[in-house]
JSON list of C-alpha atoms in Angstrom, two decimals:
[
{"chain": "A", "resi": 1, "resn": "GLN", "atom": "CA", "xyz": [-10.10, -6.41, -14.39]},
{"chain": "A", "resi": 2, "resn": "VAL", "atom": "CA", "xyz": [-9.92, -3.98, -11.65]},
{"chain": "A", "resi": 3, "resn": "GLN", "atom": "CA", "xyz": [-9.08, -0.61, -11.58]},
{"chain": "A", "resi": 4, "resn": "LEU", "atom": "CA", "xyz": [-7.02, 0.58, -8.91]},
{"chain": "A", "resi": 5, "resn": "VAL", "atom": "CA", "xyz": [-6.77, 4.86, -8.07]},
{"chain": "A", "resi": 6, "resn": "GLU", "atom": "CA", "xyz": [-5.00, 6.24, -5.53]},
{"chain": "A", "resi": 7, "resn": "SER", "atom": "CA", "xyz": [-5.27, 9.45, -3.59]},
{"chain": "A", "resi": 8, "resn": "GLY", "atom": "CA", "xyz": [-3.30, 11.34, -0.32]},
{"chain": "A", "resi": 9, "resn": "GLY", "atom": "CA", "xyz": [-0.10, 11.44, -1.16]},
{"chain": "A", "resi": 10, "resn": "GLY", "atom": "CA", "xyz": [1.80, 14.67, -0.48]},
{"chain": "A", "resi": 11, "resn": "LEU", "atom": "CA", "xyz": [4.63, 17.00, 0.85]},
{"chain": "A", "resi": 12, "resn": "VAL", "atom": "CA", "xyz": [4.96, 16.55, 4.32]},
{"chain": "A", "resi": 13, "resn": "GLN", "atom": "CA", "xyz": [7.70, 17.48, 6.79]},
{"chain": "A", "resi": 14, "resn": "ALA", "atom": "CA", "xyz": [9.37, 14.50, 8.62]},
{"chain": "A", "resi": 15, "resn": "GLY", "atom": "CA", "xyz": [7.35, 13.04, 11.64]},
{"chain": "A", "resi": 16, "resn": "GLY", "atom": "CA", "xyz": [4.36, 14.47, 10.16]},
{"chain": "A", "resi": 17, "resn": "SER", "atom": "CA", "xyz": [1.29, 11.84, 8.93]},
{"chain": "A", "resi": 18, "resn": "LEU", "atom": "CA", "xyz": [-0.17, 10.93, 5.52]},
{"chain": "A", "resi": 19, "resn": "ARG", "atom": "CA", "xyz": [-3.50, 8.47, 5.26]},
{"chain": "A", "resi": 20, "resn": "LEU", "atom": "CA", "xyz": [-2.81, 7.17, 1.01]},
{"chain": "A", "resi": 21, "resn": "SER", "atom": "CA", "xyz": [-6.42, 6.07, 0.32]},
{"chain": "A", "resi": 22, "resn": "CYS", "atom": "CA", "xyz": [-6.87, 3.32, -2.77]},
{"chain": "A", "resi": 23, "resn": "ALA", "atom": "CA", "xyz": [-10.54, 3.38, -4.72]},
{"chain": "A", "resi": 24, "resn": "ALA", "atom": "CA", "xyz": [-10.90, -0.45, -6.54]},
{"chain": "A", "resi": 25, "resn": "SER", "atom": "CA", "xyz": [-13.35, -0.10, -9.71]},
{"chain": "A", "resi": 26, "resn": "GLY", "atom": "CA", "xyz": [-14.03, -2.56, -12.84]},
{"chain": "A", "resi": 27, "resn": "ARG", "atom": "CA", "xyz": [-14.47, -5.31, -9.88]},
{"chain": "A", "resi": 28, "resn": "THR", "atom": "CA", "xyz": [-14.91, -6.13, -6.20]},
{"chain": "A", "resi": 29, "resn": "VAL", "atom": "CA", "xyz": [-11.27, -6.59, -4.56]},
{"chain": "A", "resi": 30, "resn": "SER", "atom": "CA", "xyz": [-13.12, -8.31, -1.42]},
{"chain": "A", "resi": 31, "resn": "SER", "atom": "CA", "xyz": [-12.34, -11.61, -1.56]},
{"chain": "A", "resi": 32, "resn": "VAL", "atom": "CA", "xyz": [-8.00, -10.61, -2.46]},
{"chain": "A", "resi": 33, "resn": "ALA", "atom": "CA", "xyz": [-5.49, -9.74, -0.90]},
{"chain": "A", "resi": 34, "resn": "MET", "atom": "CA", "xyz": [-4.40, -5.61, -1.22]},
{"chain": "A", "resi": 35, "resn": "GLY", "atom": "CA", "xyz": [-1.08, -4.61, -0.78]},
{"chain": "A", "resi": 36, "resn": "TRP", "atom": "CA", "xyz": [1.13, -1.34, -1.28]},
{"chain": "A", "resi": 37, "resn": "PHE", "atom": "CA", "xyz": [4.63, -0.91, -2.53]},
{"chain": "A", "resi": 38, "resn": "ARG", "atom": "CA", "xyz": [6.95, 1.67, -2.97]},
{"chain": "A", "resi": 39, "resn": "GLN", "atom": "CA", "xyz": [9.57, 3.07, -5.77]},
{"chain": "A", "resi": 40, "resn": "ALA", "atom": "CA", "xyz": [12.41, 5.82, -4.93]},
{"chain": "A", "resi": 41, "resn": "PRO", "atom": "CA", "xyz": [13.82, 7.38, -7.88]},
{"chain": "A", "resi": 42, "resn": "GLY", "atom": "CA", "xyz": [17.44, 5.01, -9.11]},
{"chain": "A", "resi": 43, "resn": "LYS", "atom": "CA", "xyz": [15.27, 2.45, -6.87]},
{"chain": "A", "resi": 44, "resn": "VAL", "atom": "CA", "xyz": [13.87, -0.68, -7.56]},
{"chain": "A", "resi": 45, "resn": "ARG", "atom": "CA", "xyz": [10.00, -0.88, -6.25]},
{"chain": "A", "resi": 46, "resn": "GLU", "atom": "CA", "xyz": [9.23, -2.51, -2.53]},
{"chain": "A", "resi": 47, "resn": "PHE", "atom": "CA", "xyz": [7.11, -3.98, -0.35]},
{"chain": "A", "resi": 48, "resn": "VAL", "atom": "CA", "xyz": [5.55, -2.14, 1.81]},
{"chain": "A", "resi": 49, "resn": "ALA", "atom": "CA", "xyz": [2.53, -3.92, 3.64]},
{"chain": "A", "resi": 50, "resn": "ALA", "atom": "CA", "xyz": [-0.17, -6.28, 2.72]},
{"chain": "A", "resi": 51, "resn": "ILE", "atom": "CA", "xyz": [-3.53, -7.11, 4.23]},
{"chain": "A", "resi": 52, "resn": "ASN", "atom": "CA", "xyz": [-5.72, -10.56, 3.67]},
{"chain": "A", "resi": 53, "resn": "TRP", "atom": "CA", "xyz": [-8.84, -10.30, 2.54]},
{"chain": "A", "resi": 54, "resn": "SER", "atom": "CA", "xyz": [-11.13, -9.80, 5.41]},
{"chain": "A", "resi": 55, "resn": "GLY", "atom": "CA", "xyz": [-8.33, -7.76, 6.80]},
{"chain": "A", "resi": 56, "resn": "GLY", "atom": "CA", "xyz": [-7.99, -10.23, 10.19]},
{"chain": "A", "resi": 57, "resn": "SER", "atom": "CA", "xyz": [-3.66, -10.87, 8.63]},
{"chain": "A", "resi": 58, "resn": "THR", "atom": "CA", "xyz": [-1.36, -7.58, 7.92]},
{"chain": "A", "resi": 59, "resn": "TYR", "atom": "CA", "xyz": [2.35, -7.76, 7.16]},
{"chain": "A", "resi": 60, "resn": "TYR", "atom": "CA", "xyz": [4.98, -5.13, 6.77]},
{"chain": "A", "resi": 61, "resn": "ALA", "atom": "CA", "xyz": [8.20, -4.38, 6.18]},
{"chain": "A", "resi": 62, "resn": "ASP", "atom": "CA", "xyz": [10.60, -4.08, 8.73]},
{"chain": "A", "resi": 63, "resn": "SER", "atom": "CA", "xyz": [11.72, -0.84, 7.96]},
{"chain": "A", "resi": 64, "resn": "VAL", "atom": "CA", "xyz": [7.90, 0.62, 8.40]},
{"chain": "A", "resi": 65, "resn": "LYS", "atom": "CA", "xyz": [6.96, -1.68, 11.04]},
{"chain": "A", "resi": 66, "resn": "GLY", "atom": "CA", "xyz": [5.07, 0.19, 14.03]},
{"chain": "A", "resi": 67, "resn": "ARG", "atom": "CA", "xyz": [4.49, 3.33, 11.82]},
{"chain": "A", "resi": 68, "resn": "PHE", "atom": "CA", "xyz": [2.97, 2.16, 9.10]},
{"chain": "A", "resi": 69, "resn": "THR", "atom": "CA", "xyz": [-1.06, 0.65, 8.91]},
{"chain": "A", "resi": 70, "resn": "ILE", "atom": "CA", "xyz": [-2.84, -0.76, 6.31]},
{"chain": "A", "resi": 71, "resn": "SER", "atom": "CA", "xyz": [-6.76, -1.24, 6.57]},
{"chain": "A", "resi": 72, "resn": "ARG", "atom": "CA", "xyz": [-9.58, -1.94, 4.50]},
{"chain": "A", "resi": 73, "resn": "ASP", "atom": "CA", "xyz": [-13.24, -1.52, 3.56]},
{"chain": "A", "resi": 74, "resn": "ASN", "atom": "CA", "xyz": [-14.31, -3.85, 1.55]},
{"chain": "A", "resi": 75, "resn": "ALA", "atom": "CA", "xyz": [-17.89, -2.00, 1.53]},
{"chain": "A", "resi": 76, "resn": "LYS", "atom": "CA", "xyz": [-16.20, 0.42, 0.03]},
{"chain": "A", "resi": 77, "resn": "ASN", "atom": "CA", "xyz": [-14.07, -1.62, -2.57]},
{"chain": "A", "resi": 78, "resn": "THR", "atom": "CA", "xyz": [-10.57, 0.63, -0.84]},
{"chain": "A", "resi": 79, "resn": "VAL", "atom": "CA", "xyz": [-7.91, 0.51, 1.13]},
{"chain": "A", "resi": 80, "resn": "TYR", "atom": "CA", "xyz": [-5.62, 2.49, 3.27]},
{"chain": "A", "resi": 81, "resn": "LEU", "atom": "CA", "xyz": [-2.40, 2.98, 4.23]},
{"chain": "A", "resi": 82, "resn": "GLN", "atom": "CA", "xyz": [-1.89, 5.60, 7.31]},
{"chain": "A", "resi": 83, "resn": "MET", "atom": "CA", "xyz": [1.24, 7.16, 7.36]},
{"chain": "A", "resi": 84, "resn": "ASN", "atom": "CA", "xyz": [2.74, 8.64, 10.49]},
{"chain": "A", "resi": 85, "resn": "SER", "atom": "CA", "xyz": [6.48, 9.20, 11.99]},
{"chain": "A", "resi": 86, "resn": "LEU", "atom": "CA", "xyz": [7.36, 10.04, 8.71]},
{"chain": "A", "resi": 87, "resn": "LYS", "atom": "CA", "xyz": [11.22, 9.88, 8.02]},
{"chain": "A", "resi": 88, "resn": "PRO", "atom": "CA", "xyz": [12.60, 11.22, 4.62]},
{"chain": "A", "resi": 89, "resn": "GLU", "atom": "CA", "xyz": [13.55, 8.12, 3.63]},
{"chain": "A", "resi": 90, "resn": "ASP", "atom": "CA", "xyz": [9.56, 7.20, 3.31]},
{"chain": "A", "resi": 91, "resn": "THR", "atom": "CA", "xyz": [10.11, 9.48, -0.12]},
{"chain": "A", "resi": 92, "resn": "ALA", "atom": "CA", "xyz": [8.21, 7.47, -2.89]},
{"chain": "A", "resi": 93, "resn": "VAL", "atom": "CA", "xyz": [5.64, 6.64, -5.39]},
{"chain": "A", "resi": 94, "resn": "TYR", "atom": "CA", "xyz": [3.57, 4.71, -3.35]},
{"chain": "A", "resi": 95, "resn": "TYR", "atom": "CA", "xyz": [1.60, 1.93, -5.65]},
{"chain": "A", "resi": 96, "resn": "CYS", "atom": "CA", "xyz": [-1.32, 0.34, -4.40]},
{"chain": "A", "resi": 97, "resn": "SER", "atom": "CA", "xyz": [-2.43, -3.81, -5.55]},
{"chain": "A", "resi": 98, "resn": "ALA", "atom": "CA", "xyz": [-4.59, -6.54, -5.51]},
{"chain": "A", "resi": 99, "resn": "GLY", "atom": "CA", "xyz": [-3.51, -9.42, -5.07]},
{"chain": "A", "resi": 100, "resn": "GLN", "atom": "CA", "xyz": [-4.39, -13.23, -7.21]},
{"chain": "A", "resi": 101, "resn": "ARG", "atom": "CA", "xyz": [-5.34, -15.02, -4.06]},
{"chain": "A", "resi": 102, "resn": "ALA", "atom": "CA", "xyz": [-7.41, -14.54, -0.52]},
{"chain": "A", "resi": 103, "resn": "ASP", "atom": "CA", "xyz": [-4.05, -14.46, 1.76]},
{"chain": "A", "resi": 104, "resn": "TRP", "atom": "CA", "xyz": [-1.43, -11.55, 1.85]},
{"chain": "A", "resi": 105, "resn": "ALA", "atom": "CA", "xyz": [1.97, -11.86, 0.10]},
{"chain": "A", "resi": 106, "resn": "ILE", "atom": "CA", "xyz": [5.04, -9.89, -0.13]},
{"chain": "A", "resi": 107, "resn": "SER", "atom": "CA", "xyz": [5.97, -10.38, -3.64]},
{"chain": "A", "resi": 108, "resn": "PRO", "atom": "CA", "xyz": [4.87, -7.96, -6.87]},
{"chain": "A", "resi": 109, "resn": "HIS", "atom": "CA", "xyz": [4.43, -11.16, -8.30]},
{"chain": "A", "resi": 110, "resn": "ASP", "atom": "CA", "xyz": [1.43, -12.40, -6.42]},
{"chain": "A", "resi": 111, "resn": "PHE", "atom": "CA", "xyz": [-0.13, -8.64, -7.38]},
{"chain": "A", "resi": 112, "resn": "ASP", "atom": "CA", "xyz": [-1.57, -8.26, -11.28]},
{"chain": "A", "resi": 113, "resn": "SER", "atom": "CA", "xyz": [-3.92, -5.24, -10.69]},
{"chain": "A", "resi": 114, "resn": "TRP", "atom": "CA", "xyz": [-1.82, -1.38, -9.99]},
{"chain": "A", "resi": 115, "resn": "GLY", "atom": "CA", "xyz": [-2.61, 1.33, -9.54]},
{"chain": "A", "resi": 116, "resn": "GLN", "atom": "CA", "xyz": [-0.72, 4.88, -11.11]},
{"chain": "A", "resi": 117, "resn": "GLY", "atom": "CA", "xyz": [0.57, 5.66, -7.38]},
{"chain": "A", "resi": 118, "resn": "THR", "atom": "CA", "xyz": [0.71, 8.80, -5.83]},
{"chain": "A", "resi": 119, "resn": "GLN", "atom": "CA", "xyz": [4.16, 10.58, -4.78]},
{"chain": "A", "resi": 120, "resn": "VAL", "atom": "CA", "xyz": [4.47, 11.18, -1.39]},
{"chain": "A", "resi": 121, "resn": "THR", "atom": "CA", "xyz": [7.30, 13.45, -0.27]},
{"chain": "A", "resi": 122, "resn": "VAL", "atom": "CA", "xyz": [9.12, 13.94, 3.13]},
{"chain": "A", "resi": 123, "resn": "SER", "atom": "CA", "xyz": [10.95, 16.66, 4.11]},
{"chain": "A", "resi": 124, "resn": "SER", "atom": "CA", "xyz": [13.98, 16.85, 6.87]}
]
């Protein structure tokens, strides 16, 4: 079982940037896709971004496309989410997840390991 620990969340003004990190331990995640999801109060968890095993293919939710960038460093067993031009509606707990196969996916059911989440709050 892989353990995932997110960091980098915080409070930022609208238009600002944050970089989330997700460090994996217990086993390597270099052969599986990784993803970021988020959950705002009173809402269901939603897909944000995903990256395939090599980092050569990525996919984004329409709401973050052009503003967020997912990347990975397999040598460090770490995945990142660079978030620019943040909006108040981006406020949520952000979760890192490890997939079940090499290609990226967007359904939570395709991910079998989850971090504890990191809070991102964007003020207007």
